[in-house]
Structures are given as C-alpha cells and as structure tokens.
Amino acid sequence: DQQVKQNSPSLSVQEGRISILNCDYTNSMFDYFLWYKKYPAEGPTFLISISSIKDKNEDGRFTVFLNKSAKHLSLHIVPSQPGDSAVYFCAASAGRIQGAQKLVFGQGTRLTINP
Amino acid sequence: DTGVSQNPRHKITKRGQNVTFRCDPISEHNRLYWYRQTLGQGPEFLTYFQNEAQLEKSRLLSDRFSAERPKGSFSTLEIQRTEQGDSAMYLCASSYSLGTRADNEQFFGPGTRLTVL
C-alpha cells in the first residue's frame, strides 16, 4: 500500500524554466509534508516543508503548495538551475504537533535540468 | 557543526554473515531513525529511538535485525545471518524533540551501502 505516490519517475526541464514536481497521498492522518533532494551516493537532503495548516510555503527559488482536499502537493522550482538535477522525494508524517515519528516517502522523481 | 555520520560507508559481506552499522546523530538531536532504501524506491522506515528508548519498529524489521542506542547518543544496527535481499542502502536520520519543540524535519546521514553476495 503506497501511501505517498510520485507518479512521474523522471522530469526534464530547460535551465531557467519552472520545474514542477508532484506528489499524492492517501492517508488522511498525514499533517506535515517535506521534500528532500538526493544526489547519488549521498543521503537525502532536506529542502522545504509545509504543515497542513498552510497551503503554501516559500523559500527562495522553492515553493511547496498543498491541496488538502485533493491530497496533493507540489514543489515548484523557479528558475531551474543545472545544480537542481537530482532525485526529489516527497515525504509525509503524522507528527505536526509531536514531531515526526516516521516519514513515509514516495518513490522519487529524477529531475534533469538541461542547459 | 557536523551532520549525521554513518560508518562504514560501504560493506560487502557473504550471505550468512553478521554485519553491524553505526550512526552518530547531530549532537543536540534526541531522536534517531533508521531507514532502508532499495533501488528505485524511496527510503522505508525501520525503527526510531527517542533518547535510548526504541519507540517503534516496522514490520520490515525482522528478528534478524536489531538496533540499539544504549546511551542515547550513537546507534548501531545489526543484521544477523544476512540474506541477499538485505542488500540496500541503510540510512540514519536524526531530529530534535523536547518540550514544546518537536521537529518534523529529519536530517539524514550519507548511508551505508550493504551488498550481500
């Protein structure tokens, strides 16, 4: 039972354009969502997060949008840069108040930024 | 400030052997997590500790797996009688939770890649 799904295994975007990565979840108990970036042979690096009491969070070039009714979130990167090429994981937890006891991850989307 | 560290980074072993991995979390973090990642998948939760107490274990953590965090600082993950299906990247993460502050953001180490021949 895949509770967090990233349906696009890969995405290719031209440098300078917007990258949009999508994520869907099924568990209504999830109340905190995170995006991680992973380079080969390294652990995931935290990128940005959003609580279920918000619908948008922005940090520099990265914005995460949450649509609770659709159980959908997306990560927007603008403008996209070559260094953004990596695998991006969406993760969810049910720990908005007491902190995450565990994160449930999607399968990842490989983003390639073309010069 | 050092991040989460894991040792060894790579381990190759023969089927049936025991292996042990170590994780040193970020120093102020009292929660420590173990995940496993296989090719093409996201990390899967195995277990987590708050201080020295192991509070949750996934059904993925068979009885051949044991994790400890004896003094609430570093943690070890041991796999006994390894099988080829245990080949994966084993990731450790840490976070902070005390009083009114309970972080959802977990910070990951570089992982230990296990290959069972």
PDB file of C-alpha atoms in Angstrom:
ATOM      1  CA  ASP A   1       0.000   0.000   0.000  1.00  0.00           C
ATOM      2  CA  GLN A   2       1.802   3.072  -1.291  1.00  0.00           C
ATOM      3  CA  GLN A   3       0.564   5.901   0.908  1.00  0.00           C
ATOM      4  CA  VAL A   4       2.709   8.528  -0.813  1.00  0.00           C
ATOM      5  CA  LYS A   5       2.994   8.450  -4.587  1.00  0.00           C
ATOM      6  CA  GLN A   6       5.137  10.305  -7.051  1.00  0.00           C
ATOM      7  CA  ASN A   7       3.759   9.219 -10.389  1.00  0.00           C
ATOM      8  CA  SER A   8       6.459  10.763 -12.572  1.00  0.00           C
ATOM      9  CA  PRO A   9       9.703   8.785 -12.358  1.00  0.00           C
ATOM     10  CA  SER A  10      11.536  11.460 -14.321  1.00  0.00           C
ATOM     11  CA  LEU A  11      11.210  15.058 -15.472  1.00  0.00           C
ATOM     12  CA  SER A  12      13.364  17.063 -17.869  1.00  0.00           C
ATOM     13  CA  VAL A  13      13.296  20.877 -17.795  1.00  0.00           C
ATOM     14  CA  GLN A  14      15.256  23.548 -19.560  1.00  0.00           C
ATOM     15  CA  GLU A  15      17.520  25.752 -17.474  1.00  0.00           C
ATOM     16  CA  GLY A  16      15.756  28.925 -16.378  1.00  0.00           C
ATOM     17  CA  ARG A  17      12.261  27.472 -16.710  1.00  0.00           C
ATOM     18  CA  ILE A  18       9.983  26.273 -13.923  1.00  0.00           C
ATOM     19  CA  SER A  19      10.186  22.709 -12.614  1.00  0.00           C
ATOM     20  CA  ILE A  20       7.015  21.290 -11.074  1.00  0.00           C
ATOM     21  CA  LEU A  21       7.196  18.039  -9.150  1.00  0.00           C
ATOM     22  CA  ASN A  22       4.010  16.404  -7.948  1.00  0.00           C
ATOM     23  CA  CYS A  23       3.086  14.134  -5.071  1.00  0.00           C
ATOM     24  CA  ASP A  24      -0.176  12.495  -3.954  1.00  0.00           C
ATOM     25  CA  TYR A  25      -1.009  10.904  -0.632  1.00  0.00           C
ATOM     26  CA  THR A  26      -3.812   8.719   0.619  1.00  0.00           C
ATOM     27  CA  ASN A  27      -3.553   8.761   4.420  1.00  0.00           C
ATOM     28  CA  SER A  28      -5.742  11.476   5.956  1.00  0.00           C
ATOM     29  CA  MET A  29      -3.676  11.326   9.155  1.00  0.00           C
ATOM     30  CA  PHE A  30      -0.696  12.944   7.427  1.00  0.00           C
ATOM     31  CA  ASP A  31      -0.377  16.539   8.577  1.00  0.00           C
ATOM     32  CA  TYR A  32       3.172  17.510   7.687  1.00  0.00           C
ATOM     33  CA  PHE A  33       4.901  17.200   4.334  1.00  0.00           C
ATOM     34  CA  LEU A  34       8.509  17.509   3.293  1.00  0.00           C
ATOM     35  CA  TRP A  35      10.614  17.496   0.152  1.00  0.00           C
ATOM     36  CA  TYR A  36      14.084  16.027   0.064  1.00  0.00           C
ATOM     37  CA  LYS A  37      16.718  16.165  -2.648  1.00  0.00           C
ATOM     38  CA  LYS A  38      19.161  13.333  -3.196  1.00  0.00           C
ATOM     39  CA  TYR A  39      22.379  13.168  -5.151  1.00  0.00           C
ATOM     40  CA  PRO A  40      23.965   9.785  -5.990  1.00  0.00           C
ATOM     41  CA  ALA A  41      25.912   8.177  -3.143  1.00  0.00           C
ATOM     42  CA  GLU A  42      24.609  10.736  -0.627  1.00  0.00           C
ATOM     43  CA  GLY A  43      21.785  10.730   1.879  1.00  0.00           C
ATOM     44  CA  PRO A  44      18.624  12.774   1.262  1.00  0.00           C
ATOM     45  CA  THR A  45      18.981  16.491   1.982  1.00  0.00           C
ATOM     46  CA  PHE A  46      16.040  18.379   3.465  1.00  0.00           C
ATOM     47  CA  LEU A  47      14.734  21.043   1.098  1.00  0.00           C
ATOM     48  CA  ILE A  48      11.429  22.514   2.258  1.00  0.00           C
ATOM     49  CA  SER A  49       8.374  21.523   4.271  1.00  0.00           C
ATOM     50  CA  ILE A  50       4.768  22.508   4.849  1.00  0.00           C
ATOM     51  CA  SER A  51       2.307  21.989   7.654  1.00  0.00           C
ATOM     52  CA  SER A  52      -1.281  21.004   6.919  1.00  0.00           C
ATOM     53  CA  ILE A  53      -2.494  24.292   8.393  1.00  0.00           C
ATOM     54  CA  LYS A  54      -0.920  26.116   5.453  1.00  0.00           C
ATOM     55  CA  ASP A  55      -1.412  25.844   1.716  1.00  0.00           C
ATOM     56  CA  LYS A  56       1.854  27.393   0.582  1.00  0.00           C
ATOM     57  CA  ASN A  57       5.402  27.749   1.827  1.00  0.00           C
ATOM     58  CA  GLU A  58       8.154  29.560   0.002  1.00  0.00           C
ATOM     59  CA  ASP A  59      11.919  29.524   0.436  1.00  0.00           C
ATOM     60  CA  GLY A  60      13.930  31.286  -2.210  1.00  0.00           C
ATOM     61  CA  ARG A  61      13.508  29.513  -5.534  1.00  0.00           C
ATOM     62  CA  PHE A  62      11.472  26.714  -3.935  1.00  0.00           C
ATOM     63  CA  THR A  63       7.738  26.818  -3.222  1.00  0.00           C
ATOM     64  CA  VAL A  64       5.607  23.975  -1.950  1.00  0.00           C
ATOM     65  CA  PHE A  65       1.837  24.012  -2.450  1.00  0.00           C
ATOM     66  CA  LEU A  66      -0.569  21.808  -0.509  1.00  0.00           C
ATOM     67  CA  ASN A  67      -4.116  20.963  -1.614  1.00  0.00           C
ATOM     68  CA  LYS A  68      -5.605  19.030   1.283  1.00  0.00           C
ATOM     69  CA  SER A  69      -8.934  18.317  -0.366  1.00  0.00           C
ATOM     70  CA  ALA A  70      -7.164  16.670  -3.292  1.00  0.00           C
ATOM     71  CA  LYS A  71      -4.463  15.139  -1.061  1.00  0.00           C
ATOM     72  CA  HIS A  72      -1.891  16.595  -3.407  1.00  0.00           C
ATOM     73  CA  LEU A  73       1.241  18.629  -3.032  1.00  0.00           C
ATOM     74  CA  SER A  74       3.680  20.063  -5.495  1.00  0.00           C
ATOM     75  CA  LEU A  75       7.159  21.538  -5.449  1.00  0.00           C
ATOM     76  CA  HIS A  76       7.911  24.443  -7.770  1.00  0.00           C
ATOM     77  CA  ILE A  77      11.487  25.395  -8.558  1.00  0.00           C
ATOM     78  CA  VAL A  78      11.954  28.657 -10.417  1.00  0.00           C
ATOM     79  CA  PRO A  79      14.212  29.398 -12.124  1.00  0.00           C
ATOM     80  CA  SER A  80      15.628  25.894 -12.538  1.00  0.00           C
ATOM     81  CA  GLN A  81      19.404  25.592 -12.436  1.00  0.00           C
ATOM     82  CA  PRO A  82      21.731  22.754 -13.521  1.00  0.00           C
ATOM     83  CA  GLY A  83      22.623  22.087  -9.872  1.00  0.00           C
ATOM     84  CA  ASP A  84      18.980  21.211  -9.253  1.00  0.00           C
ATOM     85  CA  SER A  85      19.439  17.978 -11.199  1.00  0.00           C
ATOM     86  CA  ALA A  86      18.857  15.250  -8.621  1.00  0.00           C
ATOM     87  CA  VAL A  87      16.212  12.824  -7.362  1.00  0.00           C
ATOM     88  CA  TYR A  88      13.465  14.531  -5.384  1.00  0.00           C
ATOM     89  CA  PHE A  89      11.494  12.685  -2.730  1.00  0.00           C
ATOM     90  CA  CYS A  90       8.193  13.722  -1.239  1.00  0.00           C
ATOM     91  CA  ALA A  91       7.624  12.594   2.361  1.00  0.00           C
ATOM     92  CA  ALA A  92       4.755  12.787   4.825  1.00  0.00           C
ATOM     93  CA  SER A  93       4.301  12.400   8.549  1.00  0.00           C
ATOM     94  CA  ALA A  94       1.513  12.471  11.098  1.00  0.00           C
ATOM     95  CA  GLY A  95       3.585  14.492  13.555  1.00  0.00           C
ATOM     96  CA  ARG A  96       2.648  18.164  13.153  1.00  0.00           C
ATOM     97  CA  ILE A  97       2.237  18.560  16.917  1.00  0.00           C
ATOM     98  CA  GLN A  98       4.506  15.977  18.498  1.00  0.00           C
ATOM     99  CA  GLY A  99       7.123  15.741  15.783  1.00  0.00           C
ATOM    100  CA  ALA A 100       7.584  13.077  13.165  1.00  0.00           C
ATOM    101  CA  GLN A 101       7.822   9.556  14.475  1.00  0.00           C
ATOM    102  CA  LYS A 102       8.484   8.328  10.979  1.00  0.00           C
ATOM    103  CA  LEU A 103       8.457   9.688   7.474  1.00  0.00           C
ATOM    104  CA  VAL A 104       6.659   7.916   4.641  1.00  0.00           C
ATOM    105  CA  PHE A 105       8.382   8.551   1.328  1.00  0.00           C
ATOM    106  CA  GLY A 106       7.297   8.493  -2.288  1.00  0.00           C
ATOM    107  CA  GLN A 107       9.309   6.654  -4.928  1.00  0.00           C
ATOM    108  CA  GLY A 108      11.114   9.765  -6.110  1.00  0.00           C
ATOM    109  CA  THR A 109      11.266  11.826  -9.298  1.00  0.00           C
ATOM    110  CA  ARG A 110      14.537  12.257 -11.158  1.00  0.00           C
ATOM    111  CA  LEU A 111      14.815  15.878 -12.287  1.00  0.00           C
ATOM    112  CA  THR A 112      17.216  16.756 -15.078  1.00  0.00           C
ATOM    113  CA  ILE A 113      17.891  20.399 -15.910  1.00  0.00           C
ATOM    114  CA  ASN A 114      19.139  20.845 -19.446  1.00  0.00           C
ATOM    115  CA  PRO A 115      21.410  23.794 -20.332  1.00  0.00           C
TER     116      PRO A 115
ATOM    117  CA  ASP B   1      28.764  21.719  13.206  1.00  0.00           C
ATOM    118  CA  THR B   2      28.862  18.169  11.948  1.00  0.00           C
ATOM    119  CA  GLY B   3      25.897  16.439  10.398  1.00  0.00           C
ATOM    120  CA  VAL B   4      24.801  12.844  10.791  1.00  0.00           C
ATOM    121  CA  SER B   5      27.654  10.423  10.200  1.00  0.00           C
ATOM    122  CA  GLN B   6      27.475   6.740   9.345  1.00  0.00           C
ATOM    123  CA  ASN B   7      30.125   4.039   9.266  1.00  0.00           C
ATOM    124  CA  PRO B   8      31.085   2.168   7.264  1.00  0.00           C
ATOM    125  CA  ARG B   9      30.008   3.813   4.016  1.00  0.00           C
ATOM    126  CA  HIS B  10      30.181   0.506   2.165  1.00  0.00           C
ATOM    127  CA  LYS B  11      30.017  -3.082   3.360  1.00  0.00           C
ATOM    128  CA  ILE B  12      30.321  -6.215   1.254  1.00  0.00           C
ATOM    129  CA  THR B  13      29.616  -9.466   3.020  1.00  0.00           C
ATOM    130  CA  LYS B  14      28.813 -13.057   2.264  1.00  0.00           C
ATOM    131  CA  ARG B  15      25.384 -14.494   2.837  1.00  0.00           C
ATOM    132  CA  GLY B  16      25.012 -15.780   6.375  1.00  0.00           C
ATOM    133  CA  GLN B  17      27.468 -13.362   7.949  1.00  0.00           C
ATOM    134  CA  ASN B  18      26.541 -10.778  10.577  1.00  0.00           C
ATOM    135  CA  VAL B  19      27.084  -7.067   9.950  1.00  0.00           C
ATOM    136  CA  THR B  20      26.857  -4.012  12.192  1.00  0.00           C
ATOM    137  CA  PHE B  21      26.459  -0.386  11.163  1.00  0.00           C
ATOM    138  CA  ARG B  22      26.963   2.698  13.281  1.00  0.00           C
ATOM    139  CA  CYS B  23      25.221   6.057  13.217  1.00  0.00           C
ATOM    140  CA  ASP B  24      26.249   9.230  15.037  1.00  0.00           C
ATOM    141  CA  PRO B  25      23.411  11.783  15.016  1.00  0.00           C
ATOM    142  CA  ILE B  26      23.634  15.556  15.157  1.00  0.00           C
ATOM    143  CA  SER B  27      24.758  16.247  18.717  1.00  0.00           C
ATOM    144  CA  GLU B  28      21.687  18.047  20.069  1.00  0.00           C
ATOM    145  CA  HIS B  29      19.210  15.669  18.433  1.00  0.00           C
ATOM    146  CA  ASN B  30      17.478  13.217  20.731  1.00  0.00           C
ATOM    147  CA  ARG B  31      15.522  11.303  18.087  1.00  0.00           C
ATOM    148  CA  LEU B  32      17.270   8.843  15.807  1.00  0.00           C
ATOM    149  CA  TYR B  33      15.766   6.919  12.906  1.00  0.00           C
ATOM    150  CA  TRP B  34      16.829   4.053  10.673  1.00  0.00           C
ATOM    151  CA  TYR B  35      15.549   3.674   7.111  1.00  0.00           C
ATOM    152  CA  ARG B  36      16.326   1.296   4.278  1.00  0.00           C
ATOM    153  CA  GLN B  37      16.380   2.272   0.628  1.00  0.00           C
ATOM    154  CA  THR B  38      16.440  -0.106  -2.330  1.00  0.00           C
ATOM    155  CA  LEU B  39      16.978   0.786  -5.957  1.00  0.00           C
ATOM    156  CA  GLY B  40      14.216   2.874  -7.467  1.00  0.00           C
ATOM    157  CA  GLN B  41      12.360   3.278  -4.189  1.00  0.00           C
ATOM    158  CA  GLY B  42      12.142   5.912  -1.522  1.00  0.00           C
ATOM    159  CA  PRO B  43      13.526   5.284   1.965  1.00  0.00           C
ATOM    160  CA  GLU B  44      11.413   2.927   4.090  1.00  0.00           C
ATOM    161  CA  PHE B  45      11.147   3.369   7.840  1.00  0.00           C
ATOM    162  CA  LEU B  46      12.691   0.648  10.006  1.00  0.00           C
ATOM    163  CA  THR B  47      12.770   1.945  13.583  1.00  0.00           C
ATOM    164  CA  TYR B  48      13.262   5.011  15.736  1.00  0.00           C
ATOM    165  CA  PHE B  49      14.598   5.981  19.153  1.00  0.00           C
ATOM    166  CA  GLN B  50      13.854   8.844  21.467  1.00  0.00           C
ATOM    167  CA  ASN B  51      16.929   9.086  23.643  1.00  0.00           C
ATOM    168  CA  GLU B  52      17.751   5.455  24.463  1.00  0.00           C
ATOM    169  CA  ALA B  53      14.185   4.138  24.143  1.00  0.00           C
ATOM    170  CA  GLN B  54      13.230   2.307  20.979  1.00  0.00           C
ATOM    171  CA  LEU B  55       9.671   3.535  20.419  1.00  0.00           C
ATOM    172  CA  GLU B  56       8.607   1.981  17.136  1.00  0.00           C
ATOM    173  CA  LYS B  57       9.687  -0.847  14.880  1.00  0.00           C
ATOM    174  CA  SER B  58       8.441  -1.505  11.367  1.00  0.00           C
ATOM    175  CA  ARG B  59       7.249  -4.934  10.321  1.00  0.00           C
ATOM    176  CA  LEU B  60      10.149  -4.720   7.853  1.00  0.00           C
ATOM    177  CA  LEU B  61      12.458  -5.198  10.822  1.00  0.00           C
ATOM    178  CA  SER B  62      12.576  -8.969  11.033  1.00  0.00           C
ATOM    179  CA  ASP B  63      14.004 -10.783  14.050  1.00  0.00           C
ATOM    180  CA  ARG B  64      17.371 -10.882  12.273  1.00  0.00           C
ATOM    181  CA  PHE B  65      17.613  -7.118  12.702  1.00  0.00           C
ATOM    182  CA  SER B  66      18.357  -5.407  15.976  1.00  0.00           C
ATOM    183  CA  ALA B  67      19.003  -1.772  16.741  1.00  0.00           C
ATOM    184  CA  GLU B  68      20.353  -0.212  19.893  1.00  0.00           C
ATOM    185  CA  ARG B  69      21.059   3.239  21.232  1.00  0.00           C
ATOM    186  CA  PRO B  70      22.499   2.428  24.652  1.00  0.00           C
ATOM    187  CA  LYS B  71      23.369   5.892  25.924  1.00  0.00           C
ATOM    188  CA  GLY B  72      21.025   7.933  23.824  1.00  0.00           C
ATOM    189  CA  SER B  73      23.819   9.119  21.559  1.00  0.00           C
ATOM    190  CA  PHE B  74      25.094   6.889  18.747  1.00  0.00           C
ATOM    191  CA  SER B  75      23.135   3.904  17.468  1.00  0.00           C
ATOM    192  CA  THR B  76      24.010   0.555  15.946  1.00  0.00           C
ATOM    193  CA  LEU B  77      22.011  -1.569  13.546  1.00  0.00           C
ATOM    194  CA  GLU B  78      22.952  -5.243  13.388  1.00  0.00           C
ATOM    195  CA  ILE B  79      21.788  -7.722  10.788  1.00  0.00           C
ATOM    196  CA  GLN B  80      22.344 -11.363  11.642  1.00  0.00           C
ATOM    197  CA  ARG B  81      22.595 -14.162   9.073  1.00  0.00           C
ATOM    198  CA  THR B  82      22.469 -11.747   6.160  1.00  0.00           C
ATOM    199  CA  GLU B  83      20.494 -12.644   3.046  1.00  0.00           C
ATOM    200  CA  GLN B  84      20.837 -11.326  -0.482  1.00  0.00           C
ATOM    201  CA  GLY B  85      17.540  -9.492  -0.020  1.00  0.00           C
ATOM    202  CA  ASP B  86      19.171  -7.386   2.693  1.00  0.00           C
ATOM    203  CA  SER B  87      21.290  -5.633   0.055  1.00  0.00           C
ATOM    204  CA  ALA B  88      20.267  -1.990   0.250  1.00  0.00           C
ATOM    205  CA  MET B  89      21.307   1.456   1.420  1.00  0.00           C
ATOM    206  CA  TYR B  90      20.788   1.820   5.169  1.00  0.00           C
ATOM    207  CA  LEU B  91      20.118   5.415   6.143  1.00  0.00           C
ATOM    208  CA  CYS B  92      20.186   7.018   9.547  1.00  0.00           C
ATOM    209  CA  ALA B  93      18.478  10.297  10.377  1.00  0.00           C
ATOM    210  CA  SER B  94      18.057  12.457  13.453  1.00  0.00           C
ATOM    211  CA  SER B  95      15.757  15.177  14.694  1.00  0.00           C
ATOM    212  CA  TYR B  96      15.018  17.211  17.821  1.00  0.00           C
ATOM    213  CA  SER B  97      12.014  16.819  20.091  1.00  0.00           C
ATOM    214  CA  LEU B  98      11.813  18.222  23.594  1.00  0.00           C
ATOM    215  CA  GLY B  99       9.085  20.040  25.462  1.00  0.00           C
ATOM    216  CA  THR B 100       7.116  22.286  23.172  1.00  0.00           C
ATOM    217  CA  ARG B 101       9.533  21.914  20.292  1.00  0.00           C
ATOM    218  CA  ALA B 102       9.059  18.818  18.146  1.00  0.00           C
ATOM    219  CA  ASP B 103      10.663  18.948  14.726  1.00  0.00           C
ATOM    220  CA  ASN B 104       9.324  17.070  11.757  1.00  0.00           C
ATOM    221  CA  GLU B 105      12.424  17.701   9.699  1.00  0.00           C
ATOM    222  CA  GLN B 106      14.810  14.778   9.833  1.00  0.00           C
ATOM    223  CA  PHE B 107      18.419  15.129   8.778  1.00  0.00           C
ATOM    224  CA  PHE B 108      19.994  12.185   7.058  1.00  0.00           C
ATOM    225  CA  GLY B 109      23.465  10.749   7.026  1.00  0.00           C
ATOM    226  CA  PRO B 110      25.229   9.564   3.856  1.00  0.00           C
ATOM    227  CA  GLY B 111      24.106   5.973   4.362  1.00  0.00           C
ATOM    228  CA  THR B 112      25.803   2.591   4.474  1.00  0.00           C
ATOM    229  CA  ARG B 113      25.540   0.593   1.276  1.00  0.00           C
ATOM    230  CA  LEU B 114      25.316  -3.118   2.044  1.00  0.00           C
ATOM    231  CA  THR B 115      25.988  -5.732  -0.612  1.00  0.00           C
ATOM    232  CA  VAL B 116      25.332  -9.353   0.316  1.00  0.00           C
ATOM    233  CA  LEU B 117      26.969 -11.838  -2.039  1.00  0.00           C
TER     234      LEU B 117
END
